[in-house]
PDB file of C-alpha atoms and ligand atoms in Angstrom:
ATOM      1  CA  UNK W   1     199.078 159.774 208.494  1.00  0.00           C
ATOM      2  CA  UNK W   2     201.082 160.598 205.043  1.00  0.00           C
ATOM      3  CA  UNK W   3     198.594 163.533 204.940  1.00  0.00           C
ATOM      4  CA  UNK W   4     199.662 165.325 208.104  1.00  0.00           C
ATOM      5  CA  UNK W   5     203.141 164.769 207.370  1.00  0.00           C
ATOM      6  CA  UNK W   6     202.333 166.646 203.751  1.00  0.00           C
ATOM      7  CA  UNK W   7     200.216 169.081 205.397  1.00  0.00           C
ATOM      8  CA  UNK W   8     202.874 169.964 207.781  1.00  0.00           C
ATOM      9  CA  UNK W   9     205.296 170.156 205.174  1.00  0.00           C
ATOM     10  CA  UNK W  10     203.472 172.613 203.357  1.00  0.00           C
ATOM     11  CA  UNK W  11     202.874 174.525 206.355  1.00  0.00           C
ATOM     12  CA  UNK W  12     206.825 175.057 206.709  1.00  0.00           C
ATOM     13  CA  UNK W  13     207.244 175.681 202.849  1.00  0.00           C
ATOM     14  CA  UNK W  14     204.235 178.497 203.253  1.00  0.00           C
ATOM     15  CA  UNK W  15     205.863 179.865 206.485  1.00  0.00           C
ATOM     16  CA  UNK W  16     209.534 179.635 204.685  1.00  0.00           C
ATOM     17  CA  UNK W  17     208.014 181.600 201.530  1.00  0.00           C
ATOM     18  CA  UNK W  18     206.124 184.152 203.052  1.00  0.00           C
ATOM     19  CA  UNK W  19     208.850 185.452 205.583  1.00  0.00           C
ATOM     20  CA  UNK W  20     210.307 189.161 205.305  1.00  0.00           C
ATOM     21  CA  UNK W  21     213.577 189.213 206.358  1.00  0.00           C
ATOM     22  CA  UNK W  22     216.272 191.781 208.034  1.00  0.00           C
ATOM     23  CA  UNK W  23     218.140 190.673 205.128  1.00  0.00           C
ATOM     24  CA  UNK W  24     214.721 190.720 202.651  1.00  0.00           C
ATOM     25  CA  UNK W  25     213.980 194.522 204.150  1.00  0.00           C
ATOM     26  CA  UNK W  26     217.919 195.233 203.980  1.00  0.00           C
ATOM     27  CA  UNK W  27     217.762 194.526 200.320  1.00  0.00           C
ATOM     28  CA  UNK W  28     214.342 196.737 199.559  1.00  0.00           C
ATOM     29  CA  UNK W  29     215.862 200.215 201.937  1.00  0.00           C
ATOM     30  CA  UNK W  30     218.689 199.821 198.482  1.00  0.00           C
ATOM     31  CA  UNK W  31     216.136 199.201 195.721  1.00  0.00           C
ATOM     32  CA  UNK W  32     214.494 202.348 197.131  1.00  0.00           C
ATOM     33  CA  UNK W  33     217.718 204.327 197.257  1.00  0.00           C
ATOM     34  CA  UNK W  34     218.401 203.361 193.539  1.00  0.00           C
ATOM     35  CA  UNK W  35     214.842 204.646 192.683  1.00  0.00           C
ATOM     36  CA  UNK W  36     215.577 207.632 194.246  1.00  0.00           C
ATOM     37  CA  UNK W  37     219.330 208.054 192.230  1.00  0.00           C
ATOM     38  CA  UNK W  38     217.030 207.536 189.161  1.00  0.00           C
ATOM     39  CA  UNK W  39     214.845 210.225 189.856  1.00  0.00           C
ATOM     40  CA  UNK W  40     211.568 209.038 191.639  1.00  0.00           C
ATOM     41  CA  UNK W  41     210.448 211.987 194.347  1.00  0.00           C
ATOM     42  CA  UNK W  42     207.259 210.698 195.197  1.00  0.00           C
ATOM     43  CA  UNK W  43     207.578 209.781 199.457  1.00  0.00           C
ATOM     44  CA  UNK W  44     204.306 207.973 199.052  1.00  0.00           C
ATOM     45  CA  UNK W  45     205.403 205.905 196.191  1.00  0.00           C
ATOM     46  CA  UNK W  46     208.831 205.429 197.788  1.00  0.00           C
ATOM     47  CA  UNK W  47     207.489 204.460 201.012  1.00  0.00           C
ATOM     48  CA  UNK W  48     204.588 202.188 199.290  1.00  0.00           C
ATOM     49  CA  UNK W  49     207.923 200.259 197.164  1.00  0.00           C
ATOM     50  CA  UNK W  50     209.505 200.034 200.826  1.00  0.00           C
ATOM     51  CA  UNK W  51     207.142 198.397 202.893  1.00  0.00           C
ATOM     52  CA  UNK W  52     205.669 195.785 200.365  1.00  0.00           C
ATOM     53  CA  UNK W  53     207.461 192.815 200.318  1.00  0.00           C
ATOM     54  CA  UNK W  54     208.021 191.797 196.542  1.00  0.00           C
ATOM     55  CA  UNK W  55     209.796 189.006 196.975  1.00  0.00           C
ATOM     56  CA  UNK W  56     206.431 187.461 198.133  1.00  0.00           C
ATOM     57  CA  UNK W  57     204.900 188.269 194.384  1.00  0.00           C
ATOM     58  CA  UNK W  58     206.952 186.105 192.543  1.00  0.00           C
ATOM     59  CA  UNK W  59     208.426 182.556 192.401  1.00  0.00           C
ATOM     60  CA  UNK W  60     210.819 181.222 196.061  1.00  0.00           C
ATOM     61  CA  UNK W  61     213.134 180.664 193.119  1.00  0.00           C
ATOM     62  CA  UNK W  62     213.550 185.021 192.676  1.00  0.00           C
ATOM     63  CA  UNK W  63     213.788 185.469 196.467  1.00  0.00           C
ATOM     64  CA  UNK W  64     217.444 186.552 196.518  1.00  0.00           C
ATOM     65  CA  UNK W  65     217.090 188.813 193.268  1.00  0.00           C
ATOM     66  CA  UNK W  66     213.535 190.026 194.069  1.00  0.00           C
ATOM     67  CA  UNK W  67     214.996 192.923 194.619  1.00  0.00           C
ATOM     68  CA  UNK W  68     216.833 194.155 191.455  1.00  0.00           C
ATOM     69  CA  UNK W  69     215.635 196.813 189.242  1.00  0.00           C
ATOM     70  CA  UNK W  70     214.464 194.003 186.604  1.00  0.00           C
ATOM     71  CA  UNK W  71     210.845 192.902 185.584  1.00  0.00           C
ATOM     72  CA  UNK W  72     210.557 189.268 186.347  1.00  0.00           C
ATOM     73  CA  UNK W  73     208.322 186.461 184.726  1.00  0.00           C
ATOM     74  CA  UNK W  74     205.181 185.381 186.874  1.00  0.00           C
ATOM     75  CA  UNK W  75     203.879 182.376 184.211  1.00  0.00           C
ATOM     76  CA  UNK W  76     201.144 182.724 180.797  1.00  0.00           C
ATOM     77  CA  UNK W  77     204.336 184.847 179.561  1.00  0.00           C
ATOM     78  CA  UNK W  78     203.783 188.073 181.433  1.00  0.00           C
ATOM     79  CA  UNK W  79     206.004 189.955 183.674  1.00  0.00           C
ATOM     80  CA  UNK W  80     205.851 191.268 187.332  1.00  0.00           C
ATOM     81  CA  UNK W  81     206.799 195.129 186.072  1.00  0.00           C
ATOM     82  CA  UNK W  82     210.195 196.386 186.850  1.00  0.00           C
ATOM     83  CA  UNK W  83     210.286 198.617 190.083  1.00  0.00           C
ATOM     84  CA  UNK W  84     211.128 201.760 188.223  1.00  0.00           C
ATOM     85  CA  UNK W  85     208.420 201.203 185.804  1.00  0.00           C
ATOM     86  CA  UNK W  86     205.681 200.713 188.602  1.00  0.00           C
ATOM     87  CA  UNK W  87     207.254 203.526 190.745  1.00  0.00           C
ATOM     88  CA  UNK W  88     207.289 205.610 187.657  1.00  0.00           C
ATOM     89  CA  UNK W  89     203.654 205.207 186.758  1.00  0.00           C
ATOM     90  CA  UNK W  90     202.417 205.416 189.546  1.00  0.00           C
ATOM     91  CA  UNK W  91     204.759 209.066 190.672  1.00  0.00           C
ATOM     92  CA  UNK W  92     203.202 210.117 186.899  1.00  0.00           C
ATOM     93  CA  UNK W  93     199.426 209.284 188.202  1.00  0.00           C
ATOM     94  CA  UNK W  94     199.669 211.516 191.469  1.00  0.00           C
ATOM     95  CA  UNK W  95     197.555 209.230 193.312  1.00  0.00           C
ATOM     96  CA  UNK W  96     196.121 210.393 196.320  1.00  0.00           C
ATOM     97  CA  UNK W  97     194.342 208.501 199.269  1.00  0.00           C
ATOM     98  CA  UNK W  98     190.629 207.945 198.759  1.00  0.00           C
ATOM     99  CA  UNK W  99     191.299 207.928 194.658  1.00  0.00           C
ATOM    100  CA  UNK W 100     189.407 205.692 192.377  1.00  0.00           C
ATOM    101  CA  UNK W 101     191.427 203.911 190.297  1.00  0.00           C
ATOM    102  CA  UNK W 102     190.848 201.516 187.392  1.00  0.00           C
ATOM    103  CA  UNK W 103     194.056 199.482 186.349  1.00  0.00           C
ATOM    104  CA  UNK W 104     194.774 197.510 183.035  1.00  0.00           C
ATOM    105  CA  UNK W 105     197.053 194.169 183.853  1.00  0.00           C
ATOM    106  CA  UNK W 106     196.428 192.766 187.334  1.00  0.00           C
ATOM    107  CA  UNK W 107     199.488 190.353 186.333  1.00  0.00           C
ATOM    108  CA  UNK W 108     200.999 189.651 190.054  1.00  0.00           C
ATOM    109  CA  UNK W 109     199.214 192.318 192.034  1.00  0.00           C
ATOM    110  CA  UNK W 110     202.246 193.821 192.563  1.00  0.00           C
ATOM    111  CA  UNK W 111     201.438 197.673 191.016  1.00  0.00           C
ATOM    112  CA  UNK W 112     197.899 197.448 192.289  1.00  0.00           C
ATOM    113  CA  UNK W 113     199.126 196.891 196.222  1.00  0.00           C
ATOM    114  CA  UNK W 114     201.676 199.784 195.515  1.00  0.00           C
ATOM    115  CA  UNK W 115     198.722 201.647 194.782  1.00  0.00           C
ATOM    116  CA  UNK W 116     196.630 200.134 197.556  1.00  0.00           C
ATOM    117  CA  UNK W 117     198.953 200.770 199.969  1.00  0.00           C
ATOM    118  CA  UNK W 118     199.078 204.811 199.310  1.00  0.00           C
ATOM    119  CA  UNK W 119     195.331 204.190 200.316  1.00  0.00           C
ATOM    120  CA  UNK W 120     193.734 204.261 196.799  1.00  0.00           C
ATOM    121  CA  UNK W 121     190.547 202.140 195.831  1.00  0.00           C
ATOM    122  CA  UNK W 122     191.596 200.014 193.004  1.00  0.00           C
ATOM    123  CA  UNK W 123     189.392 198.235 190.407  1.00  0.00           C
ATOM    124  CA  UNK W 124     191.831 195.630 188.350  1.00  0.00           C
ATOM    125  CA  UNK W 125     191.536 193.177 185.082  1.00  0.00           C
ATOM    126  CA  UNK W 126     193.480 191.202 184.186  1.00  0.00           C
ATOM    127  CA  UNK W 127     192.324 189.119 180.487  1.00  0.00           C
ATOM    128  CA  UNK W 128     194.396 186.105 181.505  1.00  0.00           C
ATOM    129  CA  UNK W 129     191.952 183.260 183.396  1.00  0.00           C
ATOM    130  CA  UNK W 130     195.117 181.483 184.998  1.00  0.00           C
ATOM    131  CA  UNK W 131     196.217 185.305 186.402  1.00  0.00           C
ATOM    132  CA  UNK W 132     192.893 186.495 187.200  1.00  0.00           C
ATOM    133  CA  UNK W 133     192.606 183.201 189.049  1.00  0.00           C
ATOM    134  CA  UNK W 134     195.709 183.372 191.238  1.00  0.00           C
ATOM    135  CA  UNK W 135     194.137 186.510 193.227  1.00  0.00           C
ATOM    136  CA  UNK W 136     192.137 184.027 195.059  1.00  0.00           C
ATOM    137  CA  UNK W 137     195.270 183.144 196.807  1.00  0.00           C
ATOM    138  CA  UNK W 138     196.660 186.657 196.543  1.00  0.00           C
ATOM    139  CA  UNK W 139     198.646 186.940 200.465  1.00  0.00           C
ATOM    140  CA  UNK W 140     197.553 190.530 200.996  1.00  0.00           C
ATOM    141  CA  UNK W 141     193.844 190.096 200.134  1.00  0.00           C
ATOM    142  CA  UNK W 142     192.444 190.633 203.724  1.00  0.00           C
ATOM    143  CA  UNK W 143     195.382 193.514 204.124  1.00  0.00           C
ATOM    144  CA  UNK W 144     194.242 195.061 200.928  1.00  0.00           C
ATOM    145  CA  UNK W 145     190.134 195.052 200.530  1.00  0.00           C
ATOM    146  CA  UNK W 146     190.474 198.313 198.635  1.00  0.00           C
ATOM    147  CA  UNK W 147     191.644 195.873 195.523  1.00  0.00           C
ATOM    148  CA  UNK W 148     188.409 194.552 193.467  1.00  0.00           C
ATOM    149  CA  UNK W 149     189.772 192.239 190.966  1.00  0.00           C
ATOM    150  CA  UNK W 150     187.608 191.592 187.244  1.00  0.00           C
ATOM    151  CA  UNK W 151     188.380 189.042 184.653  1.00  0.00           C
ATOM    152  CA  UNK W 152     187.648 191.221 181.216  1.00  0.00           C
ATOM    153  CA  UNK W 153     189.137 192.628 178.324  1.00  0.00           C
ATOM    154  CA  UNK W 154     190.832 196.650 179.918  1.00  0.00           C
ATOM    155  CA  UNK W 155     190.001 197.895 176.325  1.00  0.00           C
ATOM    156  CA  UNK W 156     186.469 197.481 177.763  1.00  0.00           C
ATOM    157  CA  UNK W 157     187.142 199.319 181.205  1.00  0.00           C
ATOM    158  CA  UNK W 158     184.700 198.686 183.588  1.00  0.00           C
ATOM    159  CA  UNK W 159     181.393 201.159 182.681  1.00  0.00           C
ATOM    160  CA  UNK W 160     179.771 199.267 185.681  1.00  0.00           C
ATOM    161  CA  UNK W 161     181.864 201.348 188.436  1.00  0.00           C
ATOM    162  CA  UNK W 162     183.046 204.216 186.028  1.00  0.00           C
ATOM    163  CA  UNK W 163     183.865 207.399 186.053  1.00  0.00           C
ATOM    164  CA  UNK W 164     187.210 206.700 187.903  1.00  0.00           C
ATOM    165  CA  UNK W 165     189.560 209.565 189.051  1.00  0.00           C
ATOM    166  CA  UNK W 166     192.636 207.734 187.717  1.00  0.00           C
ATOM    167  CA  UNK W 167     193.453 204.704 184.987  1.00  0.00           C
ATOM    168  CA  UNK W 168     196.776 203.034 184.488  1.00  0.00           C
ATOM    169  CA  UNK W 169     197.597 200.869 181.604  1.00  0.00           C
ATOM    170  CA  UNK W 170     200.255 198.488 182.702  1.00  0.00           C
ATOM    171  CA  UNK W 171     200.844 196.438 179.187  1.00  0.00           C
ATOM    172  CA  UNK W 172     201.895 198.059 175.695  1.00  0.00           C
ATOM    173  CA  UNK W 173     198.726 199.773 174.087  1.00  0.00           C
ATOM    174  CA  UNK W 174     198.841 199.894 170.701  1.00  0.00           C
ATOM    175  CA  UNK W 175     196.629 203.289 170.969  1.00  0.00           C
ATOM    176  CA  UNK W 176     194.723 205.150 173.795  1.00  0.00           C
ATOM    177  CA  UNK W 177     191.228 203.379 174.139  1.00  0.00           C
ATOM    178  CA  UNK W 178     188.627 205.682 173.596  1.00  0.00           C
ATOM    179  CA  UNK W 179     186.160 203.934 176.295  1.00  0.00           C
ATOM    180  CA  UNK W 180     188.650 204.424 179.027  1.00  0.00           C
ATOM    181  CA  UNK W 181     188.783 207.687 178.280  1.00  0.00           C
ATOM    182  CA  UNK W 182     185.342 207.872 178.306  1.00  0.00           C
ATOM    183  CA  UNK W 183     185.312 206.353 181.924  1.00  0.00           C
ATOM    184  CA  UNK W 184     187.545 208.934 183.859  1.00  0.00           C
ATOM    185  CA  UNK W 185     186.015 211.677 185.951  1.00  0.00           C
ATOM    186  CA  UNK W 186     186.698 215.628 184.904  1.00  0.00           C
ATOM    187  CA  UNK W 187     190.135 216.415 186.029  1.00  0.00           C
ATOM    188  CA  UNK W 188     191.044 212.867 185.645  1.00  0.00           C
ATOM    189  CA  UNK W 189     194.636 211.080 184.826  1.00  0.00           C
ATOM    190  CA  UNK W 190     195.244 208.544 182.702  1.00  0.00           C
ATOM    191  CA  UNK W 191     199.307 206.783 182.446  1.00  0.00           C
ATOM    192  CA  UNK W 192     200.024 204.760 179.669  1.00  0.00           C
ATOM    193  CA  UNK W 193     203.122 203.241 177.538  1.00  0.00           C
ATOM    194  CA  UNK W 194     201.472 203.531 173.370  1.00  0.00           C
ATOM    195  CA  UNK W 195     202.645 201.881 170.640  1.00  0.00           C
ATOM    196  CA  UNK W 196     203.256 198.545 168.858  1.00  0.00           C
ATOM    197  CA  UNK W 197     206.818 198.486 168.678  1.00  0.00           C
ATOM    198  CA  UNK W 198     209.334 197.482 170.750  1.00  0.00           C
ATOM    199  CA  UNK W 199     209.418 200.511 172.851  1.00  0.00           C
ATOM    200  CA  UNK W 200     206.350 202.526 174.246  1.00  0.00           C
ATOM    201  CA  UNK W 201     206.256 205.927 174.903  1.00  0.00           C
ATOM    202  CA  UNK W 202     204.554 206.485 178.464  1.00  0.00           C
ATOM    203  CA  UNK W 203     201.555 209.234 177.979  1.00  0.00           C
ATOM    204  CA  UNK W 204     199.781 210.923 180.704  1.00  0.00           C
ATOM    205  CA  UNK W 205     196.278 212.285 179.459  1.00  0.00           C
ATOM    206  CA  UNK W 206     194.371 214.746 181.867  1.00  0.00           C
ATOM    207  CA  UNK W 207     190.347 215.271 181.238  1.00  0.00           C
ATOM    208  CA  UNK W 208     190.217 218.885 181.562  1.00  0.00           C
ATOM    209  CA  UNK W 209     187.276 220.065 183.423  1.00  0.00           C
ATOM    210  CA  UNK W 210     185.428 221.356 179.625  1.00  0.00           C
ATOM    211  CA  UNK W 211     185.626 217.851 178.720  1.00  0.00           C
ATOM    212  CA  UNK W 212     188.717 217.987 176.019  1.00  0.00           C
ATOM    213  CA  UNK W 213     192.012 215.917 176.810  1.00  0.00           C
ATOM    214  CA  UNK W 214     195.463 217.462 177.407  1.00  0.00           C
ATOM    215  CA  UNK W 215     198.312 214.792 176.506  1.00  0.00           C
ATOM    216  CA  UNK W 216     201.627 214.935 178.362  1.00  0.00           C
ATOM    217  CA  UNK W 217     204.871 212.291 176.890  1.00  0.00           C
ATOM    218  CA  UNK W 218     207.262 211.198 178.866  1.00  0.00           C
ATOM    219  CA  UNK W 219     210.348 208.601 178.871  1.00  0.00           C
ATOM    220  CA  UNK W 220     209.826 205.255 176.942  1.00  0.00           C
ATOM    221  CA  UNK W 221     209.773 201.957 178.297  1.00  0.00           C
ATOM    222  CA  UNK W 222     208.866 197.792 176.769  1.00  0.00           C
ATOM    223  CA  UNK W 223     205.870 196.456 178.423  1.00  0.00           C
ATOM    224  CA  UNK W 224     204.678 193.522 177.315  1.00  0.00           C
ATOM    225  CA  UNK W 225     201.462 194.177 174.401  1.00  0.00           C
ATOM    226  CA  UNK W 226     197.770 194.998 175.461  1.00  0.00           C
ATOM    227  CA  UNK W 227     195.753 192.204 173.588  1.00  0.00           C
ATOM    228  CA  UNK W 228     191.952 192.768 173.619  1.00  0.00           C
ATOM    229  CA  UNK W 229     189.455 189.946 174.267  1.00  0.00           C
ATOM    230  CA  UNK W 230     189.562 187.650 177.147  1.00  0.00           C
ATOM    231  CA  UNK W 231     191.987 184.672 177.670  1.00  0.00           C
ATOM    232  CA  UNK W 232     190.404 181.752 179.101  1.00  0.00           C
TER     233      UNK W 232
HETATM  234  N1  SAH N 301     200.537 195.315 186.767  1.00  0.00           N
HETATM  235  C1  SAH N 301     201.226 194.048 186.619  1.00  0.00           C
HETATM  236  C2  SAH N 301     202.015 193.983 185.325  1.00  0.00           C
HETATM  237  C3  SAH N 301     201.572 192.829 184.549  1.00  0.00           C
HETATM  238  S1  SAH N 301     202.160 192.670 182.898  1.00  0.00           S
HETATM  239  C4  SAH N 301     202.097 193.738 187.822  1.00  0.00           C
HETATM  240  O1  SAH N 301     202.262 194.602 188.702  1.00  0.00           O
HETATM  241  O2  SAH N 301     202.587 192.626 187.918  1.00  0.00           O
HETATM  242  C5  SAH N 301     200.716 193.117 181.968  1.00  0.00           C
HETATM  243  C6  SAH N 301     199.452 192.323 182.245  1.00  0.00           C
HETATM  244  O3  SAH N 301     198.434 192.879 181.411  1.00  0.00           O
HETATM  245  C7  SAH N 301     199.532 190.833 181.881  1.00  0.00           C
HETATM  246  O4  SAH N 301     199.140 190.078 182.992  1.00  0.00           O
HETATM  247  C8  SAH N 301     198.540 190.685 180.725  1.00  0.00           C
HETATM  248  O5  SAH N 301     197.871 189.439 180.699  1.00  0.00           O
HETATM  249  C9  SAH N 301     197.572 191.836 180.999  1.00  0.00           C
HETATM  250  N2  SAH N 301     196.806 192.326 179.852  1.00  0.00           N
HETATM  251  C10 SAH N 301     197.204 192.502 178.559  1.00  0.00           C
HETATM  252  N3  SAH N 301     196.193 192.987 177.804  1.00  0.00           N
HETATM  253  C11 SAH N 301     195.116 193.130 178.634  1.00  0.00           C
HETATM  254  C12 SAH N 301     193.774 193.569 178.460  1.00  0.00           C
HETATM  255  N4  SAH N 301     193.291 193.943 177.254  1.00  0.00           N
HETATM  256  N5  SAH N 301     192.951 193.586 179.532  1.00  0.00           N
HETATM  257  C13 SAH N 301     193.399 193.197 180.761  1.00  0.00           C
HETATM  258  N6  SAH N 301     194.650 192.756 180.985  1.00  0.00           N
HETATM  259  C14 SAH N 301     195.508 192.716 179.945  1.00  0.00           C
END
């Protein structure tokens, strides 16, 4: 008897969490008009950031400030990235529809639906068990099959599926790793924030179709660091 009453409960609580409000889609039309003040072009990546509901990535506590320009923490001491950042990235990475990609930093899921939803395949490790774990529960995993999730080390890649058309580092690398450069295709892009400091400096490296690398710098940003090995 106690059961159903708990199993109802939870039932509300689930229904209560994962709702997507007037005021919820209200709140996301503005973050995507501030994205646009700051300079983000992209209508895929704009429309992407305005029909994913990000207040279901993180904590019921973050509901009413899901939607602020701010990175958020989502537990083991990482961050859901801040919308700029993840719209930035991924307006850097010109994804297009039918792309391979290979992310670095599943953390919430939140950049690799983004990506998902502009109709890219998406091949994502996380190094953290706890995060890799949470995927299993991951709301949009039926929506989204075009996410494959791995629990590795990204300074590895994944040689299994490579070469991939497009690679984005989502933590601080303390330098570009050579075997993910390795694993993108000729004419490939790869985004990602270098250095140890405090600040990274977001790179965009294109595999020209000879083989060598062109490098590209843009604005910096603070992720938090790429560690290698696995967490477990
Ligand atoms: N893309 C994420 C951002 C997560 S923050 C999002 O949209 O929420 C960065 C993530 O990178 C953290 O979860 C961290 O555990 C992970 N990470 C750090 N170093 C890594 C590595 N070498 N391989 C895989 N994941 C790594």
């Amino acid at each position: 008897m106690y059961k159903g009453k708990a199993d109802s409960f939870s039932f509300v609580w689930l229904m209560r969490r994962y709702e997507d409000t007037y005021q919820h889609k209200g709140m996301r039309r503005q973050l995507v008009k501030l994205l646009q003040e700051k300079g983000i072009t992209d209508e895929q990546v704009l429309e992407a950031i305005n029909n994913i509901p990000r207040h279901y990535f993180l904590d019921s506590a973050f509901d009413k400030i899901a939607y602020e320009d701010r990175a958020f923490p989502i537990g083991e001491g990482q961050t859901i990235s801040q919308p700029y950042t993840v719209a930035y990235q991924t307006q850097l990475l010109q994804v297009k529809k039918g792309d391979k990609v290979l992310e670095i930093g599943t953390g919430s899921v939140y950049q690799a639906s983004v990506l998902a939803e502009i109709g890219a395949w998406i091949y994502t490790i996380e190094r953290q068990k706890k995060l890799y774990e949470a995927h299993k529960n991951f709301i949009f995993r039926s929506k989204y099959p075009n996410i494959k999730f791995f629990y590795g080390d990204g300074f590895e890649g994944l040689p299994t599926y490579a070469p991939f058309d497009k690679v984005i580092i989502t933590a601080a690398a303390p330098f570009i790793p050579p075997k993910l450069l390795a694993q993108m295709k000729p004419g490939g892009m790869m985004v990602i924030p270098v250095d140890e400091g405090e600040v990274q400096r977001m790179l965009r490296i294109t595999k020209q179709t000879d083989g060598s690398f062109k490098e590209e710098a843009f604005d910096q940003f603070s992720f938090v660091p790429m560690l290698s090995g696995k967490q477990g």
